[in-house]
Amino acid sequence: TPSDGPLGIGRVALPEEVTAWDVDVRPDGTGLPVGSGNVLDGDELFQNACAACHGVFAEGVDNWPKLAGGEGTLNRDDPLKTVGSYWPYVSTVWDYVHRSMPFGNAQSLSADDVYAITAYILYSNDLVDDDFVLSNENFTEVTLPNVDGFFVDDRDTVELPVFSQEPCMENCKETVEITMRATVLDVTPDQTAAREAFQAEEAAEAAAEAETT
Amino acid sequence: MTASSNDMKSSRRAFLRGALAAGGTVAGASMAKAAGPDPLITEVQPWASGLGEGVDATPYGLPIKFESDVVRRNVEWLTADVISSINFTPIHALDGTITPQGCAFERHHSGAIELSKKDYRLMINGLVDRPLVFTYEDLERFPREQHVYFCECAANTGMEWAGAQLNGAQFTHGMIHNMEYTGVPLRTLLAEAGLDAAGDLSDKWVYVEGADASSNGRSIPMDKALDDVLVAFKANGEALRMEHGYPARLVVPGWEGNMWVKWLRRIEVADGPVESREETSKYTDTMADGTSRKWTWVMDAKSVITSPSPQAPIRHGKGPLVITGLAWSGRGAITRVDVTVDGGKTWQQARLAAPGQPMALTRFYVDHNWDGEEMLLQARAHDETGYVQPTKTQLREIRGLNSVYHNNCIQTWWVKPSGEAENVEIS
């Protein structure tokens, strides 16, 4: 049956369809399914499904994201941003793990699995004890350390007035010094590959030509 | 190998020999005099005598092989793997403003998925009068609009916060593309579902997510959703490329690329933001004191000189030189671009190839006479709100070094007497 909207395009979504796709969870717990899981079960699930990338203690392997640690580093030169040190809401952990993890096998975890894994991530960040049980009922009682660490974009008041001045066009400064160079760092991918491939083709053609003439 | 292609290649030999015989006089600043007749002119070339390819050879063409360096490139060390990663548009080699789709950058969080039109579904649910499901065919029945907009990754130039790191405009500024989109305004789709149930719209949001495993869910305030957001299915005249969201993506003019949700599958009307992973853990900008901005949606005015640049050195010696680049602003149209060749001591206004269009790339040129001395090249964009592109120092004074995203600072290229260019910072 077509939509009752102004153009009559589309059809009404069935409740089962909305339930299947609308799984997002908000900071106030809206969207959470009934269920629960404890730290010990979460530990076991994490070791099987997550630890290969995120480490046994959620501390991260190689360049894969670290989920624990970094407390008190946000104002330092090289901050370590994890669930414990940076994320504002537990709802985001639950929602993201449930919907998009494990990487390469997403949407394979049950609601209880996700409660348990979330409990284990909280434990890895020293935010709960090892006997903690997370459920839809006590979910909103858990507060992450950096919940008040965010503020809404203030560029219009802090930056726009500063950056809206008519700039200097002539005699703007007496001297100019180079203070940093990218080639000193030398981390750019090699740009010669294409040129070398072309030169190799030329050489091969020249050789083939020499043989036939 | 056919006889004609052999001829072509021997001719290339002849050209190289001819160029050597000419003694490199092409590099001179004054009008060059040929040492002898140019065989490319005096000898009949195979392409002027034999036959080229038939019209059945290439049903859908790729660029000629001589342009094989005009491709997307990635930087391995930036990310843990190539699936949740980024690559870069070769802006150093392009001109005009429209980005060829085949080399337009990609950013995925769980790879580029293959989703057919037949399997495509778009759901609208939440605070609507009737939750709806659309097929791809349904989308094509709604009244359409066309607009050109840039899509810039929030992290474009992000590696340069701490200093000059990557040596090339492709790498420092290439997380961007600019296309002509055809699609349906999001407001039209929301009207089909009905917003009476949402009541006062001023405090309502839409949550949008993709069909891929990462979902890339983002929250958008209702006033933007009802303003200029498009659900696009064509780009630069044809269907979206797989890697750009085929068969339908969100186009969010002026706002950070992360919100341009690809493979769009669901739009939820809600009375608050979801605070998803992509707007808490990521796409939040940490300041020097450790607090972080969130919802930094707009991409500020920005520009970069694309040539000369580290990947596009000057090879022709002194004399006439085209300095060219791109400018853009998420706040509106570009009105002016200033260029300096002496590191900011003196500036001149560049020539805009066409009047700036709101939230789209603008091409600029300076027709320069290069004396062969070193240059410190910079461009500075102005937009219609009066915003002037800041220096990196100005940005760092407010934000510190760790904000990761939204680096719209003025870029410096050091052009040496050899014509080579390097990414540098200057006092």
XYZ file of C-alpha atoms in Angstrom:
640
model
C 0.000 0.000 0.000
C 1.412 3.392 -0.977
C 2.284 6.050 1.568
C -0.490 8.391 2.749
C 1.987 11.245 2.331
C 1.633 14.098 -0.152
C 3.049 12.158 -3.109
C 1.979 8.658 -2.137
C 5.486 7.243 -2.669
C 6.838 4.452 -0.479
C 4.940 2.205 1.920
C 4.426 2.066 5.667
C 7.253 0.331 7.559
C 6.205 -2.732 9.534
C 7.013 -2.905 13.279
C 9.334 -5.885 12.708
C 11.290 -3.884 10.138
C 11.673 -0.865 12.413
C 12.757 -3.134 15.277
C 15.365 -4.808 13.057
C 17.044 -1.585 11.970
C 16.334 0.946 14.726
C 18.771 -0.260 17.391
C 20.461 2.993 18.398
C 20.818 3.726 22.110
C 20.831 7.228 23.566
C 22.625 8.562 26.673
C 19.408 8.332 28.727
C 19.117 4.629 27.898
C 16.418 5.060 25.244
C 16.655 2.108 22.886
C 18.205 -0.390 25.328
C 16.766 -3.904 25.167
C 16.064 -5.933 28.302
C 19.133 -7.933 29.325
C 22.228 -8.107 31.498
C 25.822 -9.333 31.626
C 28.659 -9.469 34.164
C 32.384 -8.700 34.084
C 33.507 -12.365 34.160
C 31.344 -13.376 31.209
C 32.434 -10.208 29.443
C 36.090 -11.137 30.018
C 35.563 -14.497 28.323
C 33.651 -12.983 25.409
C 36.257 -10.240 25.038
C 39.160 -12.704 24.935
C 37.404 -14.711 22.190
C 36.003 -11.908 20.043
C 37.964 -8.722 20.789
C 41.388 -9.284 22.381
C 43.215 -10.118 19.135
C 42.976 -6.437 18.184
C 42.150 -4.647 21.436
C 44.415 -6.636 23.793
C 43.699 -8.910 26.758
C 43.068 -5.926 29.028
C 41.541 -3.686 26.321
C 44.880 -1.888 26.165
C 45.140 -2.261 22.354
C 47.455 -4.237 20.056
C 49.772 -2.454 17.604
C 47.895 0.406 15.933
C 44.410 -0.916 16.871
C 42.313 1.266 19.169
C 43.050 1.241 22.887
C 39.802 0.977 24.863
C 41.274 1.472 28.338
C 43.847 3.702 30.008
C 44.931 7.272 29.357
C 43.180 8.808 32.352
C 44.328 12.395 32.901
C 46.165 12.692 29.574
C 43.704 14.869 27.645
C 45.576 18.118 28.272
C 48.965 16.630 27.442
C 50.927 16.674 24.191
C 49.891 13.195 23.134
C 46.536 12.443 24.770
C 45.351 8.837 25.015
C 41.636 8.871 24.285
C 39.796 5.751 25.470
C 36.371 4.827 26.820
C 37.676 5.560 30.321
C 39.639 8.715 29.601
C 37.535 10.346 26.867
C 34.130 8.903 25.994
C 31.214 10.735 27.643
C 28.494 8.054 27.629
C 28.254 4.283 28.258
C 25.318 4.225 25.828
C 27.764 4.870 22.980
C 29.873 1.864 24.006
C 26.847 -0.406 24.102
C 25.410 0.934 20.841
C 28.664 0.870 18.865
C 29.755 -2.606 20.049
C 26.293 -4.001 19.401
C 26.005 -2.524 15.922
C 29.532 -2.473 14.524
C 31.829 -4.840 16.429
C 33.697 -7.185 16.143
C 35.393 -5.577 13.141
C 34.585 -7.864 10.186
C 31.830 -9.758 12.015
C 29.490 -6.998 13.167
C 25.965 -7.614 14.528
C 26.937 -11.087 15.770
C 26.605 -10.306 19.496
C 23.410 -10.844 21.523
C 22.105 -8.121 23.841
C 23.371 -10.054 26.893
C 26.796 -10.451 25.224
C 26.990 -6.694 24.736
C 25.988 -5.967 28.356
C 28.754 -8.343 29.482
C 31.412 -6.905 27.145
C 30.469 -3.367 28.162
C 30.816 -4.423 31.829
C 34.285 -5.816 31.050
C 35.370 -2.595 29.287
C 34.205 -0.601 32.338
C 36.190 -2.998 34.556
C 39.284 -2.632 32.339
C 39.046 1.100 32.915
C 38.882 0.593 36.715
C 35.371 2.015 36.785
C 33.584 -1.023 38.319
C 34.557 -4.033 40.462
C 34.998 -7.531 39.071
C 31.615 -8.660 40.410
C 29.716 -5.907 38.593
C 26.602 -6.805 36.613
C 25.366 -4.354 33.956
C 21.700 -4.453 32.919
C 19.119 -2.253 31.265
C 17.912 -1.390 34.791
C 21.144 -0.037 36.299
C 22.587 1.224 32.997
C 22.021 4.939 33.546
C 23.607 4.777 37.016
C 27.028 4.340 35.393
C 28.736 7.663 34.640
C 31.967 7.901 32.673
C 34.751 10.187 33.970
C 34.738 12.565 30.972
C 30.954 13.083 30.804
C 31.407 16.832 31.342
C 34.417 17.107 29.037
C 32.552 18.327 25.959
C 31.050 21.646 24.916
C 29.082 22.648 21.835
C 30.980 24.238 18.917
C 31.800 27.819 19.915
C 33.744 28.914 16.824
C 31.163 31.565 15.976
C 31.919 33.447 19.199
C 35.552 32.481 19.835
C 37.028 32.421 16.316
C 34.792 34.160 13.800
C 35.337 37.706 15.203
C 39.122 37.150 15.334
C 39.273 35.718 11.819
C 37.002 38.322 10.219
C 39.497 41.209 10.267
C 40.638 42.750 6.988
C 44.139 41.279 6.560
C 47.455 42.976 5.787
C 48.353 43.167 2.060
C 51.684 45.060 1.976
C 54.765 45.374 4.199
C 53.242 42.717 6.471
C 56.532 41.543 7.967
C 60.239 42.291 7.628
C 61.686 38.788 7.635
C 60.468 35.255 7.006
C 62.210 32.134 8.323
C 61.480 28.478 7.579
C 60.774 26.837 10.929
C 59.790 23.298 9.901
C 60.263 21.073 6.831
C 58.280 17.981 5.792
C 61.232 16.346 4.029
C 63.151 16.275 7.321
C 60.408 13.996 8.668
C 60.331 11.974 5.417
C 57.059 10.081 6.040
C 55.398 10.732 2.667
C 54.785 7.656 0.502
C 57.253 7.323 -2.344
C 56.070 9.256 -5.369
C 58.613 7.725 -7.755
C 56.742 4.447 -8.343
C 54.832 5.727 -11.381
C 57.904 7.362 -12.907
C 60.012 4.232 -12.360
C 57.320 2.054 -13.934
C 57.327 4.322 -16.994
C 61.122 4.254 -17.217
C 61.127 0.444 -16.928
C 58.637 0.270 -19.779
C 60.843 2.559 -21.866
C 63.925 0.425 -21.138
C 62.098 -2.795 -22.046
C 60.870 -1.246 -25.285
C 64.346 -0.015 -26.159
C 65.761 -3.500 -25.540
C 63.043 -5.135 -27.663
C 63.702 -2.606 -30.380
C 67.468 -3.304 -30.332
C 66.786 -7.038 -30.793
C 64.527 -6.578 -33.788
C 66.612 -3.989 -35.656
C 51.582 -6.281 -30.650
C 50.253 -4.603 -33.774
C 52.437 -2.934 -36.357
C 50.948 0.482 -35.666
C 51.731 0.409 -31.938
C 55.356 -0.543 -32.773
C 55.476 2.490 -35.024
C 54.179 4.634 -32.197
C 56.947 3.473 -29.905
C 59.783 3.962 -32.382
C 58.420 7.416 -32.868
C 58.715 8.044 -29.127
C 62.401 7.082 -29.427
C 62.745 9.558 -32.276
C 61.121 12.215 -30.116
C 63.569 11.593 -27.267
C 66.518 11.781 -29.684
C 65.070 14.944 -31.174
C 64.728 16.529 -27.741
C 68.377 15.702 -26.973
C 69.486 17.179 -30.281
C 67.605 20.364 -29.456
C 70.027 20.813 -26.534
C 67.496 21.629 -23.829
C 66.740 25.084 -25.163
C 63.099 24.609 -24.042
C 64.123 25.642 -20.517
C 65.107 29.188 -21.511
C 63.145 32.211 -20.388
C 63.217 34.068 -23.679
C 61.676 32.746 -26.837
C 63.643 29.610 -27.749
C 65.189 29.148 -31.155
C 65.222 25.616 -32.508
C 68.705 24.201 -33.226
C 67.160 22.301 -36.101
C 63.827 21.263 -37.504
C 61.714 19.278 -35.021
C 61.155 15.754 -36.402
C 57.788 15.655 -34.627
C 56.826 18.273 -37.179
C 58.984 17.490 -40.189
C 58.472 13.716 -40.148
C 55.036 12.186 -40.710
C 54.029 10.661 -37.404
C 52.184 7.315 -37.258
C 49.121 8.907 -35.651
C 48.928 11.261 -38.627
C 49.105 8.394 -41.062
C 47.736 5.171 -39.565
C 44.561 4.491 -37.636
C 43.559 4.956 -34.035
C 41.219 2.823 -31.971
C 37.678 2.028 -33.095
C 34.603 3.259 -31.287
C 33.952 -0.265 -29.994
C 37.295 -0.489 -28.186
C 36.276 1.232 -24.949
C 32.612 1.158 -23.853
C 33.589 2.968 -20.643
C 36.963 4.678 -20.752
C 39.776 5.301 -18.316
C 42.356 8.110 -18.584
C 45.164 7.668 -21.116
C 48.169 5.764 -19.713
C 50.360 8.851 -19.639
C 48.184 10.127 -16.790
C 48.759 7.058 -14.632
C 50.131 9.121 -11.756
C 46.814 10.968 -11.366
C 45.408 8.434 -8.923
C 44.229 8.085 -5.352
C 47.023 7.328 -2.906
C 46.973 6.154 0.694
C 49.416 6.594 3.553
C 49.960 3.274 5.295
C 51.046 4.543 8.696
C 47.950 6.720 9.198
C 45.581 3.884 10.140
C 45.687 0.358 11.566
C 44.359 -1.246 8.391
C 43.135 -0.302 4.899
C 39.441 -1.026 5.600
C 38.762 1.694 8.153
C 41.000 4.165 6.424
C 41.446 7.064 4.029
C 42.942 7.812 0.645
C 43.660 11.080 -1.110
C 42.451 12.901 -4.228
C 45.324 13.906 -6.595
C 44.409 17.612 -6.371
C 47.979 18.575 -7.367
C 47.276 17.311 -10.902
C 43.666 18.433 -11.391
C 42.321 21.774 -12.612
C 38.897 23.385 -12.662
C 36.636 22.389 -9.783
C 34.841 19.114 -10.624
C 36.600 16.051 -9.205
C 36.673 13.010 -11.514
C 34.821 10.344 -9.521
C 37.392 7.644 -10.301
C 40.133 9.435 -8.351
C 37.936 11.178 -5.756
C 39.031 10.285 -2.224
C 37.505 7.509 -0.145
C 36.977 7.236 3.583
C 35.398 4.033 4.901
C 34.958 2.624 8.382
C 34.195 -0.957 7.354
C 35.103 -0.932 3.682
C 33.312 -0.006 0.450
C 30.254 -2.262 0.283
C 28.432 -3.549 -2.776
C 24.720 -2.756 -2.472
C 22.526 -3.180 -5.542
C 19.538 -0.966 -6.341
C 17.370 -4.075 -6.060
C 18.523 -4.745 -2.480
C 18.446 -1.104 -1.455
C 15.922 0.044 1.171
C 15.602 3.422 2.897
C 13.593 3.664 6.107
C 12.225 6.787 7.803
C 11.029 6.216 11.351
C 10.801 7.793 14.784
C 8.692 10.897 15.449
C 6.912 10.813 12.093
C 3.234 10.464 11.206
C 3.923 7.222 9.327
C 7.200 5.282 9.281
C 8.025 4.569 5.645
C 10.163 2.259 3.530
C 11.370 3.395 0.117
C 12.932 1.312 -2.629
C 15.534 2.796 -4.947
C 12.881 3.161 -7.662
C 10.759 5.170 -5.210
C 13.613 7.662 -4.721
C 13.748 8.378 -8.431
C 10.044 9.396 -8.420
C 10.487 12.355 -6.056
C 11.131 15.855 -7.481
C 14.869 16.310 -7.943
C 17.456 19.032 -7.450
C 21.028 19.487 -8.648
C 23.849 21.204 -6.773
C 27.643 21.277 -6.755
C 29.189 20.887 -3.302
C 32.546 19.968 -1.774
C 32.829 17.013 0.579
C 35.829 17.545 2.861
C 36.843 15.039 5.511
C 36.941 16.626 8.979
C 40.481 15.224 9.246
C 41.770 16.872 6.052
C 45.128 18.505 6.932
C 44.812 16.930 10.398
C 48.280 15.378 10.252
C 49.723 18.887 9.893
C 48.592 20.200 13.310
C 51.934 19.480 14.958
C 54.082 20.595 12.029
C 54.870 20.108 8.352
C 54.545 16.347 7.868
C 53.424 15.155 4.448
C 55.061 16.428 1.299
C 52.348 17.096 -1.256
C 48.994 18.850 -1.654
C 47.411 15.448 -2.339
C 48.395 14.302 1.150
C 47.964 17.540 3.081
C 44.697 18.665 1.413
C 43.384 15.737 -0.670
C 40.647 14.407 1.625
C 38.216 16.358 -0.517
C 36.094 16.057 -3.637
C 33.632 18.315 -5.405
C 30.784 16.926 -7.482
C 27.542 17.892 -9.137
C 24.854 15.951 -7.271
C 21.374 15.007 -8.338
C 19.011 13.897 -5.633
C 15.937 14.489 -3.523
C 15.878 17.090 -0.732
C 15.723 15.374 2.643
C 12.821 17.679 3.537
C 10.768 16.157 0.710
C 11.248 12.650 2.109
C 10.479 13.843 5.650
C 7.282 15.481 4.360
C 6.243 12.165 2.839
C 6.556 10.557 6.299
C 4.887 13.579 7.919
C 6.344 15.715 10.717
C 3.136 16.683 12.529
C 3.846 14.003 15.131
C 7.184 15.667 15.863
C 5.469 18.827 17.118
C 7.818 21.818 17.587
C 10.623 21.115 15.118
C 13.142 23.586 16.558
C 14.495 21.090 19.097
C 14.193 17.960 16.929
C 16.981 15.974 15.298
C 17.410 13.395 12.603
C 19.722 10.443 13.090
C 21.114 9.058 9.840
C 22.947 5.780 9.318
C 24.403 3.687 6.519
C 23.833 0.092 5.466
C 27.460 -0.904 6.094
C 28.726 -2.652 9.233
C 30.149 0.569 10.689
C 26.759 2.295 10.129
C 28.472 5.675 10.581
C 25.442 7.012 12.467
C 25.339 10.788 12.962
C 22.856 13.229 14.499
C 21.805 16.296 12.500
C 19.667 19.145 13.880
C 16.288 19.467 12.167
C 16.877 22.990 10.808
C 19.803 21.728 8.708
C 17.858 18.610 7.665
C 15.014 20.798 6.379
C 17.358 23.329 4.753
C 19.706 21.959 2.079
C 20.492 18.293 2.831
C 20.075 16.014 -0.175
C 19.638 12.279 -0.595
C 21.760 11.961 -3.726
C 21.873 9.145 -6.246
C 23.834 10.737 -9.106
C 27.205 12.482 -9.025
C 28.874 14.206 -11.954
C 26.085 12.923 -14.187
C 26.178 9.220 -13.411
C 25.332 6.882 -10.554
C 27.434 7.201 -7.402
C 30.531 5.043 -7.406
C 30.397 2.026 -5.076
C 33.037 3.599 -2.851
C 31.033 6.837 -2.622
C 27.812 5.239 -1.395
C 26.054 3.568 -4.338
C 23.154 3.718 -4.792
C 22.327 6.618 -2.408
C 24.205 8.872 -0.008
C 23.543 11.918 2.103
C 24.923 15.269 0.878
C 25.299 17.768 3.730
C 26.481 21.053 2.164
C 29.339 22.794 3.961
C 29.478 20.253 6.788
C 32.229 17.776 7.678
C 32.485 14.775 5.359
C 31.763 12.224 8.077
C 28.117 13.346 8.081
C 27.726 12.589 4.356
C 26.464 9.107 5.238
C 27.006 6.621 2.404
C 24.771 3.680 1.522
C 22.120 5.601 3.494
C 19.569 3.161 4.903
C 17.742 4.898 7.739
C 16.600 8.352 8.851
C 15.158 8.614 12.339
C 13.376 11.699 13.638
C 14.159 12.093 17.352
C 13.836 14.595 20.204
C 17.560 14.536 20.928
C 20.943 13.584 19.490
C 22.082 9.957 19.724
C 25.655 10.939 20.744
C 26.923 8.072 18.616
C 30.531 6.925 18.415
C 31.151 9.206 15.413
C 30.140 12.300 17.400
C 31.730 11.475 20.767
C 34.866 9.356 20.428
C 35.509 10.699 16.921
C 34.761 14.054 15.281
C 35.139 15.893 18.578
C 37.991 18.398 18.804
C 40.179 18.424 21.914
C 41.490 21.782 23.090
C 44.734 22.513 24.943
C 43.026 22.331 28.359
C 41.722 18.822 27.674
C 38.064 19.753 27.124
C 36.639 19.081 23.676
C 34.344 20.755 21.234
C 31.511 18.609 19.935
C 29.189 19.141 16.960
C 31.797 21.104 14.993
C 29.828 20.540 11.832
C 30.804 23.411 9.489
C 34.053 23.299 7.501
C 35.601 26.793 7.653
C 37.064 28.761 4.714
C 40.233 27.180 3.368
C 42.507 27.183 0.347
C 45.630 25.533 -1.020
C 47.932 26.179 -3.967
C 47.854 22.966 -5.980
C 50.582 23.976 -8.460
C 53.392 24.593 -8.003
C 53.493 22.189 -5.043
C 55.765 19.326 -3.924
C 54.194 16.893 -6.412
C 53.929 19.546 -9.128
C 57.360 21.193 -9.319
C 58.294 23.882 -11.860
C 60.095 22.172 -14.749
C 60.052 24.958 -17.342
C 62.532 27.391 -15.843
C 61.943 31.062 -15.180
C 59.408 33.238 -16.934
C 55.650 32.914 -17.123
C 54.294 30.623 -14.401
C 50.700 29.707 -13.619
C 50.110 29.612 -9.879
C 46.799 27.889 -9.255
C 44.802 26.400 -6.464
C 41.473 25.752 -4.798
C 39.467 27.653 -2.210
C 36.265 26.670 -0.435
C 34.101 27.473 2.575
C 31.314 25.658 4.391
C 29.985 29.056 5.434
C 29.085 30.137 1.907
C 30.701 31.335 -1.314
C 34.370 32.237 -1.735
C 34.604 35.951 -2.559
C 38.358 36.453 -2.770
C 41.697 34.653 -2.568
C 44.983 36.394 -1.735
C 48.316 34.898 -2.792
C 51.842 35.704 -1.591
C 55.105 34.547 -3.150
C 57.311 35.961 -0.359
C 55.947 34.210 2.712
C 53.343 36.846 3.518
C 55.321 40.074 3.274
C 53.157 41.209 0.371
C 49.931 39.793 -1.007
C 48.018 40.157 -4.247
C 44.466 39.174 -5.110
C 44.219 36.079 -7.272
C 41.870 35.783 -10.240
C 38.854 33.537 -9.615
C 38.175 31.318 -12.632
C 34.455 31.731 -11.939
C 32.498 33.488 -9.181
C 32.472 31.440 -5.980
C 29.473 29.177 -5.447
C 28.178 28.437 -1.938
C 29.902 25.472 -0.324
C 31.685 24.415 -3.496
C 35.285 24.425 -4.671
C 36.472 27.607 -6.379
C 39.494 27.675 -8.734
C 41.932 30.583 -8.584
C 44.912 31.643 -10.713
C 47.827 34.065 -10.432
C 49.652 34.696 -13.682
C 53.165 35.145 -12.367
C 56.520 35.969 -13.957
C 59.011 33.811 -12.036
C 62.525 35.243 -11.718
C 63.971 31.845 -10.793
C 64.529 32.809 -7.146
C 63.061 30.872 -4.214
C 59.448 31.565 -3.265
C 57.373 30.988 -0.144
C 53.902 30.478 -1.614
C 50.693 30.879 0.353
C 47.019 31.374 -0.434
C 44.419 32.959 1.872
C 40.689 32.478 1.286
C 37.884 34.937 2.103
C 34.213 33.939 2.172
C 30.979 35.888 1.901
C 30.591 36.100 5.689
C 33.840 38.077 5.937
C 35.754 35.142 7.398
C 39.441 35.158 6.394
C 41.424 31.915 6.429
C 43.716 31.955 9.501
C 47.367 30.988 9.892
C 48.289 27.804 11.733
C 49.661 29.988 14.552
C 46.300 31.748 14.928
C 44.500 28.393 15.128
C 47.014 26.920 17.576
C 46.685 29.947 19.879
C 42.994 29.105 20.323
C 42.956 25.324 19.980
C 46.389 23.961 20.857
C 47.873 21.043 18.939
C 45.493 18.155 19.637
C 42.195 19.008 18.005
C 42.867 16.502 15.167
C 40.070 17.839 12.949
C 39.193 21.140 11.232
C 42.681 22.333 10.329
C 41.963 25.091 7.785
C 45.259 26.925 8.231
C 47.202 28.717 5.497
C 49.610 26.299 3.768
C 53.164 27.242 2.775
C 55.135 25.744 -0.124
C 58.844 26.563 -0.337
C 59.716 26.702 -4.040
C 63.463 26.413 -4.526
C 65.519 27.834 -7.449
C 65.517 24.282 -8.888
C 61.723 24.509 -9.185
C 61.161 21.800 -6.573
C 58.690 22.594 -3.809
C 58.464 21.501 -0.198
C 55.881 21.608 2.575
C 57.217 23.947 5.261
C 56.161 26.123 8.159
C 57.459 29.678 8.363
C 57.728 32.377 10.984
